[in-house]
């Protein structure tokens, strides 16, 4: 029988709903952080002095004192073993874009050769995985294989459940023997420090006290879920995470009945299961709903400081993949698993907050004093304007290219949406150099010369903008669903720090030696600077429909980078302005290495997809087509013995159509093979990437069109690959 039909049968009989009885009865407050070495556990298990040192390290205020490391390690081991852990690992984020771990057991021997469990401060603080097989973009040759992992105390240690055991995972950074950065976390932490330092200057100017500032991040994660049987029959999904062939389902997302629709039971069991595991890992998952496309969903945790939110996002994606298998499902995190319907993004909600809990992008948090809000806003506009090409590069990938500019996805042109109310305020400053009183909605505090008093929901929503202010945070929507948010957030922190410092330099210059300016004096020093920067950055502000063609034309007129293809975006990473803005975050050589890795990954990704296409066409599609062709031909031959040829006109044309498509398919597949081999042989990374983009991919697209046509011609029982209508609707 056709394997699809077997899968269909299995779908009915094998369906497991609840995996464990835990899910339904679990109570969030009891389960939250159970698998985390959190402050409560630390406080209970560590001497006071050590606890204080560790908490200060978590806040980035102090280093771990070396003499405390053994005590901390011992407490971690005791705690981990009480939960059944046998191993530990340094958990880090190499430049592959995902996470890595190398497990070591707690095994050791005492003087009389007895085995015991041991874990000491040295093992906690530093590890030495062989770095030679991780990408370094030319930073380190293979014979200099030493790479080190170092404990990052700012992110909580946790227990990962896998197989039948638990592993103590120690979030870590990763660097080479020469001190070069080999991960995505070190730059993120550095950029966070950089923006924190700049914002502390701002707070000093505006009279808000805080010990430190962090960037905050809340990721809305979109994903698809389909039955695992379908995925197992699709080598393209298995190997590249997206379908390279597949004709549209007769019903897609036209009726828009999936968005916020009631979640199917089987999916709900799955969601509950992975959410519970997330809760145990201290990931504050909050929101879940169906997304626009069939089989598409979203999960969003409550925001946290960005370094932790990023760890949590990576862990959550891992959990989602992992738990899906237990439910006979598969979780697709690719940006565009299915052509013709919505792709998946990861909306990165970003803001800056003080240790005292003030959200610096929420003017209602400090209604009497929010000068900082206006300055910060202008700094962000300036940063995005000056470095929009860099931001575009930070979200570039072969996978995201399928999504950007497609169905309901932000376009590849970076612009900022602020909403009418803010636009009016900024326009006034820009034109007149003054903060004009406005009575609209009566929502502003007009007693202060320059600071608007805004209510939280004053902005409208503009779903089409890639970078939108949503009342108390910015939402960077161009980030792809499978991408680690780390690099885009690093870029955002670094560019905002840079622009803010420039603006503050000029404001301080205007104030000269006036250390405690009155409100009026402050306004006099601030407004002209804001006016200047607003004028410079005005082109980045856009409130219209980002999906329209008119915007593309307009953006070009405004001189904004319109970079449709990722392959043309990467070079912004190594531009002069990027190298400068990354000072203190990544060295030029390190940026160059990232650029090279991104290019390499880009080409590899496409090469894999192309090889899957060729393989599928030759070994599955073509044999099915030939079989059907021969059936049609013999049927025609039989009929010709019975009736005159003129009665078989239409049947002949069906056969003719098939023959033409098969011929075209073989020819195109051969061409694809040739083009792919040519691209594979190119040694320059840039040239290779461009060749894949401009010369290989278009032929791949042609092959797809032919195969999709064949899918509509051939006997259903002969078609080998699960169809869109099955994968998207049968669960
Ligand atoms: P939406 O309407 O776009 O779905 P939500 O209000 O549901 O927006 O929030 C989306 C995400 O933004 C959530 O993860 C939320 O925690 C996060 N978020 C809210 N406030 C902030 C903030 N100050 N900094 C970063 N993220 C935030
Ligand atoms: Mg959103």
Short mmCIF file of C-alpha atoms in Angstrom, two decimals, residues 138-589:
data_model
loop_
_atom_site.label_atom_id
_atom_site.label_comp_id
_atom_site.label_asym_id
_atom_site.label_seq_id
_atom_site.Cartn_x
_atom_site.Cartn_y
_atom_site.Cartn_z
CA UNK A 138 38.92 31.17 10.32
CA UNK A 139 39.67 32.45 13.82
CA UNK A 140 41.39 29.29 14.91
CA UNK A 141 43.13 26.63 12.88
CA UNK A 142 42.36 23.01 13.53
CA UNK A 143 45.75 22.28 15.05
CA UNK A 144 45.11 24.96 17.65
CA UNK A 145 42.06 23.18 18.87
CA UNK A 146 41.84 24.52 22.36
CA UNK A 147 38.57 26.17 23.24
CA UNK A 148 37.28 26.92 26.70
CA UNK A 149 33.87 27.18 28.23
CA UNK A 150 33.43 29.43 31.23
CA UNK A 151 30.50 29.49 33.63
CA UNK A 152 28.18 32.46 33.08
CA UNK A 153 26.62 33.02 36.51
CA UNK A 154 24.11 35.54 35.15
CA UNK A 155 22.03 32.70 33.77
CA UNK A 156 20.61 30.06 36.11
CA UNK A 157 22.00 26.54 36.28
CA UNK A 158 19.31 23.97 35.47
CA UNK A 159 18.58 20.27 35.21
CA UNK A 160 17.81 18.83 31.80
CA UNK A 161 15.78 15.68 31.67
CA UNK A 162 16.72 13.38 28.83
CA UNK A 163 16.64 9.66 28.32
CA UNK A 164 16.09 8.27 31.77
CA UNK A 165 18.24 10.71 33.67
CA UNK A 166 19.02 14.27 34.61
CA UNK A 167 22.00 16.39 33.64
CA UNK A 168 23.19 19.43 35.54
CA UNK A 169 23.56 22.12 32.89
CA UNK A 170 25.81 25.09 33.52
CA UNK A 171 25.17 27.99 31.13
CA UNK A 172 28.55 29.01 29.80
CA UNK A 173 30.44 31.22 27.40
CA UNK A 174 32.82 29.81 24.80
CA UNK A 175 36.16 31.28 23.68
CA UNK A 176 39.44 30.18 22.18
CA UNK A 177 42.86 29.79 23.72
CA UNK A 178 43.79 33.10 22.10
CA UNK A 179 40.83 34.77 23.77
CA UNK A 180 38.78 35.09 20.61
CA UNK A 181 35.02 34.90 21.02
CA UNK A 182 33.57 31.67 19.66
CA UNK A 183 29.98 32.02 20.82
CA UNK A 184 26.94 34.26 20.62
CA UNK A 185 26.69 34.92 24.33
CA UNK A 186 29.86 36.89 25.07
CA UNK A 187 28.94 39.62 22.57
CA UNK A 188 25.39 39.71 23.90
CA UNK A 189 26.60 40.19 27.48
CA UNK A 190 29.07 42.84 26.35
CA UNK A 191 26.43 44.70 24.35
CA UNK A 192 24.14 44.61 27.35
CA UNK A 193 26.86 46.18 29.47
CA UNK A 194 27.49 48.78 26.80
CA UNK A 195 23.88 49.85 26.57
CA UNK A 196 23.59 49.75 30.35
CA UNK A 197 26.54 52.13 30.73
CA UNK A 198 25.07 54.54 28.18
CA UNK A 199 21.64 54.45 29.79
CA UNK A 200 23.14 55.03 33.25
CA UNK A 201 24.58 58.27 31.88
CA UNK A 202 21.11 59.17 30.65
CA UNK A 203 19.57 58.42 34.03
CA UNK A 204 22.14 60.53 35.77
CA UNK A 205 21.23 63.42 33.49
CA UNK A 206 17.53 63.04 34.12
CA UNK A 207 17.71 62.32 37.84
CA UNK A 208 16.58 58.70 38.03
CA UNK A 209 18.57 56.51 40.37
CA UNK A 210 19.40 52.91 39.59
CA UNK A 211 22.24 50.50 40.25
CA UNK A 212 22.20 49.02 36.77
CA UNK A 213 20.15 48.65 33.62
CA UNK A 214 19.43 45.58 31.49
CA UNK A 215 17.89 45.11 28.15
CA UNK A 216 14.71 43.05 28.40
CA UNK A 217 13.34 40.61 25.88
CA UNK A 218 10.09 38.73 25.37
CA UNK A 219 10.03 36.36 22.38
CA UNK A 220 6.80 35.44 20.65
CA UNK A 221 7.71 32.10 19.11
CA UNK A 222 5.73 30.84 16.11
CA UNK A 223 5.84 27.20 15.03
CA UNK A 224 4.03 24.50 13.07
CA UNK A 225 3.02 21.11 14.41
CA UNK A 226 2.19 18.13 12.23
CA UNK A 227 1.85 14.42 12.80
CA UNK A 228 5.19 12.66 12.92
CA UNK A 229 4.18 10.03 10.34
CA UNK A 230 3.88 12.72 7.70
CA UNK A 231 7.27 14.14 8.57
CA UNK A 232 8.92 10.74 8.42
CA UNK A 233 7.70 10.32 4.86
CA UNK A 234 9.13 13.69 3.82
CA UNK A 235 12.93 13.59 3.54
CA UNK A 236 12.86 17.32 2.85
CA UNK A 237 11.27 18.02 6.25
CA UNK A 238 13.65 15.63 7.95
CA UNK A 239 16.79 17.08 6.39
CA UNK A 240 16.03 20.72 5.80
CA UNK A 241 13.02 21.52 7.93
CA UNK A 242 10.91 22.70 5.01
CA UNK A 243 8.99 21.17 2.14
CA UNK A 244 10.81 21.67 -1.14
CA UNK A 245 7.81 20.38 -3.11
CA UNK A 246 4.09 20.42 -2.46
CA UNK A 247 1.09 21.86 -4.16
CA UNK A 248 -1.22 24.17 -2.21
CA UNK A 249 -4.06 22.60 -0.29
CA UNK A 250 -7.48 23.48 -1.77
CA UNK A 251 -8.19 25.02 1.59
CA UNK A 252 -5.38 27.10 3.00
CA UNK A 253 -5.71 30.09 5.28
CA UNK A 254 -8.26 31.98 3.15
CA UNK A 255 -11.06 31.70 5.68
CA UNK A 256 -8.79 32.94 8.46
CA UNK A 257 -10.54 30.49 10.71
CA UNK A 258 -7.39 29.19 12.36
CA UNK A 259 -6.16 32.42 13.95
CA UNK A 260 -7.10 32.37 17.62
CA UNK A 261 -9.38 29.43 16.80
CA UNK A 262 -9.94 26.75 19.41
CA UNK A 263 -6.87 24.57 19.71
CA UNK A 264 -7.33 20.92 18.74
CA UNK A 265 -7.18 18.57 21.70
CA UNK A 266 -4.17 16.67 20.52
CA UNK A 267 -2.21 19.90 20.10
CA UNK A 268 -3.39 21.16 23.46
CA UNK A 269 -2.03 18.05 25.18
CA UNK A 270 1.25 18.72 23.47
CA UNK A 271 1.28 22.40 24.43
CA UNK A 272 0.45 21.59 28.03
CA UNK A 273 3.19 19.02 28.16
CA UNK A 274 6.00 21.21 26.85
CA UNK A 275 4.75 24.20 28.82
CA UNK A 276 4.90 22.20 32.03
CA UNK A 277 8.47 21.16 31.30
CA UNK A 278 9.27 24.80 30.51
CA UNK A 279 7.74 25.92 33.79
CA UNK A 280 9.93 23.43 35.65
CA UNK A 281 12.94 24.99 33.94
CA UNK A 282 11.83 28.41 35.12
CA UNK A 283 10.73 29.59 31.67
CA UNK A 284 7.72 31.82 32.35
CA UNK A 285 5.51 30.68 29.44
CA UNK A 286 2.30 32.62 29.41
CA UNK A 287 0.51 32.94 26.10
CA UNK A 288 -0.49 30.26 23.60
CA UNK A 289 -2.74 30.43 20.59
CA UNK A 290 -3.37 29.25 17.08
CA UNK A 291 -1.71 31.38 14.42
CA UNK A 292 -2.99 32.37 10.98
CA UNK A 293 -1.85 29.39 8.92
CA UNK A 294 -3.36 25.95 9.45
CA UNK A 295 -1.23 23.89 11.88
CA UNK A 296 0.57 27.05 13.00
CA UNK A 297 0.74 28.17 16.63
CA UNK A 298 2.48 30.61 18.94
CA UNK A 299 3.90 30.50 22.44
CA UNK A 300 5.15 33.53 24.35
CA UNK A 301 6.82 33.67 27.74
CA UNK A 302 6.78 36.75 29.93
CA UNK A 303 9.80 38.94 29.19
CA UNK A 304 13.02 38.68 31.19
CA UNK A 305 16.46 40.28 31.02
CA UNK A 306 17.64 39.49 27.51
CA UNK A 307 20.53 37.16 28.32
CA UNK A 308 18.18 34.91 30.29
CA UNK A 309 15.32 35.28 27.81
CA UNK A 310 17.66 34.10 25.04
CA UNK A 311 18.79 31.05 27.01
CA UNK A 312 15.16 30.34 27.71
CA UNK A 313 14.14 30.73 24.09
CA UNK A 314 16.81 28.27 22.98
CA UNK A 315 15.80 25.84 25.72
CA UNK A 316 12.14 26.22 24.88
CA UNK A 317 12.76 25.42 21.21
CA UNK A 318 14.70 22.35 22.29
CA UNK A 319 11.87 21.28 24.57
CA UNK A 320 9.27 21.84 21.87
CA UNK A 321 11.14 19.56 19.47
CA UNK A 322 11.85 17.00 22.13
CA UNK A 323 8.36 16.74 23.63
CA UNK A 324 6.72 16.61 20.20
CA UNK A 325 8.36 13.24 19.60
CA UNK A 326 6.71 11.82 22.72
CA UNK A 327 3.36 12.82 21.24
CA UNK A 328 4.08 11.35 17.80
CA UNK A 329 4.15 14.89 16.52
CA UNK A 330 6.84 17.00 14.96
CA UNK A 331 7.46 20.64 15.75
CA UNK A 332 8.64 22.65 12.75
CA UNK A 333 10.54 25.77 13.74
CA UNK A 334 11.65 26.62 10.20
CA UNK A 335 10.74 30.08 8.88
CA UNK A 336 8.77 28.65 5.97
CA UNK A 337 7.95 24.96 6.20
CA UNK A 338 5.11 25.30 3.68
CA UNK A 339 5.02 27.49 0.59
CA UNK A 340 2.00 29.67 -0.09
CA UNK A 341 0.89 30.14 3.52
CA UNK A 342 2.30 32.21 6.37
CA UNK A 343 5.80 31.62 7.58
CA UNK A 344 6.94 31.73 11.19
CA UNK A 345 8.69 34.54 12.94
CA UNK A 346 10.06 35.23 16.35
CA UNK A 347 8.84 38.64 17.37
CA UNK A 348 11.49 40.02 19.68
CA UNK A 349 9.95 42.49 22.13
CA UNK A 350 12.77 44.61 23.46
CA UNK A 351 13.09 47.29 26.06
CA UNK A 352 15.46 48.61 28.74
CA UNK A 353 14.75 48.36 32.44
CA UNK A 354 16.44 49.48 35.64
CA UNK A 355 17.20 47.09 38.50
CA UNK A 356 14.45 48.92 40.37
CA UNK A 357 11.91 47.78 37.80
CA UNK A 358 11.37 50.94 35.76
CA UNK A 359 10.68 50.16 32.11
CA UNK A 360 12.50 53.02 30.40
CA UNK A 361 10.34 52.77 27.28
CA UNK A 362 7.14 53.02 29.27
CA UNK A 363 6.41 56.68 29.86
CA UNK A 364 3.67 55.78 32.31
CA UNK A 365 6.21 54.15 34.62
CA UNK A 366 7.56 57.57 35.60
CA UNK A 367 4.75 60.00 34.72
CA UNK A 368 6.33 63.02 36.41
CA UNK A 369 9.75 62.57 34.92
CA UNK A 370 10.21 60.91 31.57
CA UNK A 371 12.65 63.10 29.74
CA UNK A 372 14.73 59.97 29.44
CA UNK A 373 11.95 58.37 27.40
CA UNK A 374 12.10 61.02 24.72
CA UNK A 375 15.90 61.00 24.52
CA UNK A 376 15.97 57.22 24.37
CA UNK A 377 13.33 57.18 21.67
CA UNK A 378 15.32 59.58 19.51
CA UNK A 379 18.47 57.52 20.13
CA UNK A 380 16.69 54.38 18.96
CA UNK A 381 15.43 56.13 15.82
CA UNK A 382 18.92 57.37 15.08
CA UNK A 383 20.42 53.93 15.73
CA UNK A 384 17.98 52.11 13.48
CA UNK A 385 18.35 54.75 10.80
CA UNK A 386 22.16 54.69 10.79
CA UNK A 387 22.46 50.94 11.08
CA UNK A 388 19.39 49.57 9.33
CA UNK A 389 21.61 47.56 6.99
CA UNK A 390 23.32 45.97 9.99
CA UNK A 391 19.97 45.15 11.58
CA UNK A 392 18.86 43.62 8.29
CA UNK A 393 22.06 41.56 8.27
CA UNK A 394 21.43 40.37 11.82
CA UNK A 395 18.28 38.56 10.73
CA UNK A 396 19.53 37.36 7.35
CA UNK A 397 19.49 33.65 6.49
CA UNK A 398 18.54 31.40 3.61
CA UNK A 399 15.49 30.29 5.60
CA UNK A 400 14.27 33.79 6.47
CA UNK A 401 14.43 34.76 2.78
CA UNK A 402 11.45 32.51 2.13
CA UNK A 403 9.49 34.44 4.70
CA UNK A 404 10.48 38.10 4.55
CA UNK A 405 8.22 40.00 2.26
CA UNK A 406 5.94 36.98 1.93
CA UNK A 407 2.54 36.30 3.46
CA UNK A 408 2.04 38.71 6.35
CA UNK A 409 5.74 38.80 7.12
CA UNK A 410 7.59 42.05 7.53
CA UNK A 411 9.38 43.19 4.39
CA UNK A 412 13.13 43.17 4.07
CA UNK A 413 13.17 46.97 4.39
CA UNK A 414 13.82 48.13 7.93
CA UNK A 415 11.69 51.05 9.14
CA UNK A 416 10.20 52.15 12.45
CA UNK A 417 6.54 52.54 13.34
CA UNK A 418 5.73 54.83 16.26
CA UNK A 419 2.00 55.55 16.06
CA UNK A 420 0.26 58.86 15.40
CA UNK A 421 0.55 60.37 18.86
CA UNK A 422 4.29 59.99 19.12
CA UNK A 423 4.72 61.03 15.50
CA UNK A 424 2.94 64.30 16.27
CA UNK A 425 5.17 65.01 19.24
CA UNK A 426 8.34 64.22 17.35
CA UNK A 427 7.21 66.18 14.29
CA UNK A 428 6.73 69.22 16.49
CA UNK A 429 10.18 68.93 17.98
CA UNK A 430 11.68 68.35 14.59
CA UNK A 431 9.97 71.37 13.02
CA UNK A 432 9.94 73.90 15.83
CA UNK A 433 12.53 72.66 18.27
CA UNK A 434 9.88 72.76 20.96
CA UNK A 435 7.60 70.35 22.64
CA UNK A 436 4.18 71.61 21.62
CA UNK A 437 1.30 71.18 23.96
CA UNK A 438 -1.29 68.89 22.58
CA UNK A 439 -4.68 68.18 23.97
CA UNK A 440 -5.52 65.17 21.85
CA UNK A 441 -6.97 62.39 23.96
CA UNK A 442 -5.92 64.45 27.00
CA UNK A 443 -3.40 61.82 27.75
CA UNK A 444 -0.27 63.89 28.06
CA UNK A 445 1.22 65.54 31.06
CA UNK A 446 1.59 69.03 29.68
CA UNK A 447 3.09 70.66 32.71
CA UNK A 448 6.55 69.50 31.87
CA UNK A 449 8.27 71.33 29.08
CA UNK A 450 9.45 68.42 27.02
CA UNK A 451 8.01 65.25 28.31
CA UNK A 452 4.87 63.64 27.09
CA UNK A 453 2.70 61.91 29.61
CA UNK A 454 1.34 58.97 27.74
CA UNK A 455 -1.04 56.21 28.51
CA UNK A 456 0.01 52.69 27.77
CA UNK A 457 -2.35 51.95 24.92
CA UNK A 458 -1.96 55.13 23.01
CA UNK A 459 -0.31 53.54 20.00
CA UNK A 460 -2.33 51.86 17.39
CA UNK A 461 -1.11 48.59 16.02
CA UNK A 462 0.72 48.35 12.78
CA UNK A 463 1.21 44.70 12.06
CA UNK A 464 3.16 45.31 8.89
CA UNK A 465 6.12 47.13 10.39
CA UNK A 466 9.37 45.25 10.97
CA UNK A 467 10.23 47.40 13.99
CA UNK A 468 7.24 48.78 15.82
CA UNK A 469 6.77 50.68 19.04
CA UNK A 470 3.96 49.02 20.95
CA UNK A 471 3.46 51.42 23.82
CA UNK A 472 6.13 50.24 26.23
CA UNK A 473 8.63 48.32 24.09
CA UNK A 474 9.80 47.85 20.53
CA UNK A 475 8.83 44.75 18.64
CA UNK A 476 11.44 43.56 16.14
CA UNK A 477 9.34 41.34 13.91
CA UNK A 478 11.78 40.50 11.17
CA UNK A 479 13.60 37.91 13.29
CA UNK A 480 13.03 34.40 11.96
CA UNK A 481 11.45 31.64 14.03
CA UNK A 482 14.45 29.31 14.09
CA UNK A 483 17.08 31.98 14.68
CA UNK A 484 18.72 32.52 18.06
CA UNK A 485 17.64 36.00 19.15
CA UNK A 486 21.14 36.56 20.46
CA UNK A 487 22.77 38.30 17.52
CA UNK A 488 19.86 40.61 16.60
CA UNK A 489 19.64 41.67 20.26
CA UNK A 490 23.41 42.21 20.40
CA UNK A 491 23.16 44.50 17.40
CA UNK A 492 20.21 46.38 18.84
CA UNK A 493 21.96 46.95 22.17
CA UNK A 494 25.19 48.01 20.51
CA UNK A 495 23.69 50.49 18.06
CA UNK A 496 21.39 52.07 20.65
CA UNK A 497 24.30 52.44 23.08
CA UNK A 498 26.29 54.16 20.36
CA UNK A 499 23.60 56.62 19.31
CA UNK A 500 22.64 57.38 22.88
CA UNK A 501 26.23 58.17 23.77
CA UNK A 502 26.51 60.57 20.84
CA UNK A 503 23.30 62.33 21.81
CA UNK A 504 24.33 62.55 25.46
CA UNK A 505 27.73 63.93 24.54
CA UNK A 506 26.02 66.79 22.73
CA UNK A 507 23.54 67.42 25.51
CA UNK A 508 26.32 67.53 28.10
CA UNK A 509 28.21 69.86 25.82
CA UNK A 510 25.21 72.22 25.81
CA UNK A 511 24.95 72.06 29.58
CA UNK A 512 28.64 72.84 29.95
CA UNK A 513 29.42 72.75 33.65
CA UNK A 514 25.83 73.06 34.81
CA UNK A 515 25.59 69.97 37.01
CA UNK A 516 22.07 70.45 38.29
CA UNK A 517 20.02 72.11 35.58
CA UNK A 518 16.45 73.19 36.18
CA UNK A 519 13.74 71.61 34.03
CA UNK A 520 13.82 74.61 31.71
CA UNK A 521 17.60 74.54 31.42
CA UNK A 522 17.52 70.84 30.71
CA UNK A 523 14.89 71.36 28.02
CA UNK A 524 17.04 74.06 26.46
CA UNK A 525 20.01 71.74 26.31
CA UNK A 526 18.07 68.70 25.13
CA UNK A 527 15.60 69.96 22.54
CA UNK A 528 18.01 71.31 19.92
CA UNK A 529 19.97 68.07 20.02
CA UNK A 530 16.81 66.00 19.61
CA UNK A 531 15.70 68.28 16.79
CA UNK A 532 18.95 67.70 14.95
CA UNK A 533 18.83 63.93 15.36
CA UNK A 534 15.16 63.74 14.46
CA UNK A 535 15.83 65.62 11.25
CA UNK A 536 18.64 63.24 10.37
CA UNK A 537 16.67 60.11 11.06
CA UNK A 538 13.28 61.17 9.74
CA UNK A 539 13.37 58.76 6.81
CA UNK A 540 13.34 55.70 9.01
CA UNK A 541 9.88 56.55 10.38
CA UNK A 542 7.06 54.99 8.44
CA UNK A 543 3.49 54.44 9.57
CA UNK A 544 1.88 53.18 6.38
CA UNK A 545 1.42 49.74 4.89
CA UNK A 546 4.81 48.05 4.77
CA UNK A 547 3.44 45.31 2.52
CA UNK A 548 2.54 47.64 -0.32
CA UNK A 549 4.64 48.05 -3.42
CA UNK A 550 4.35 51.82 -2.98
CA UNK A 551 6.44 51.54 0.19
CA UNK A 552 9.25 49.84 -1.65
CA UNK A 553 9.31 52.66 -4.16
CA UNK A 554 9.11 55.26 -1.41
CA UNK A 555 11.85 53.57 0.65
CA UNK A 556 14.18 53.66 -2.32
CA UNK A 557 13.40 57.35 -2.78
CA UNK A 558 14.23 57.94 0.87
CA UNK A 559 17.56 56.23 0.40
CA UNK A 560 16.81 53.39 2.82
CA UNK A 561 18.54 50.09 2.11
CA UNK A 562 16.17 47.79 0.25
CA UNK A 563 17.92 44.46 0.63
CA UNK A 564 15.58 41.76 -0.53
CA UNK A 565 17.98 38.86 -0.47
CA UNK A 566 20.02 37.84 2.54
CA UNK A 567 23.04 37.19 0.41
CA UNK A 568 23.19 40.93 -0.24
CA UNK A 569 22.69 41.74 3.44
CA UNK A 570 25.68 40.02 5.02
CA UNK A 571 28.30 42.50 3.86
CA UNK A 572 26.85 45.15 6.18
CA UNK A 573 28.35 43.15 9.05
CA UNK A 574 31.83 44.19 8.07
CA UNK A 575 31.20 47.74 6.95
CA UNK A 576 33.26 50.51 8.57
CA UNK A 577 30.30 51.76 10.58
CA UNK A 578 29.50 48.27 11.86
CA UNK A 579 33.07 47.68 12.94
CA UNK A 580 33.02 50.97 14.80
CA UNK A 581 29.68 50.41 16.48
CA UNK A 582 30.84 46.97 17.66
CA UNK A 583 33.81 48.40 19.57
CA UNK A 584 34.01 46.65 22.90
CA UNK A 585 31.61 43.95 21.72
CA UNK A 586 33.41 42.16 18.91
CA UNK A 587 36.74 42.86 17.26
CA UNK A 588 36.95 43.39 13.51
CA UNK A 589 38.39 39.92 13.03
#
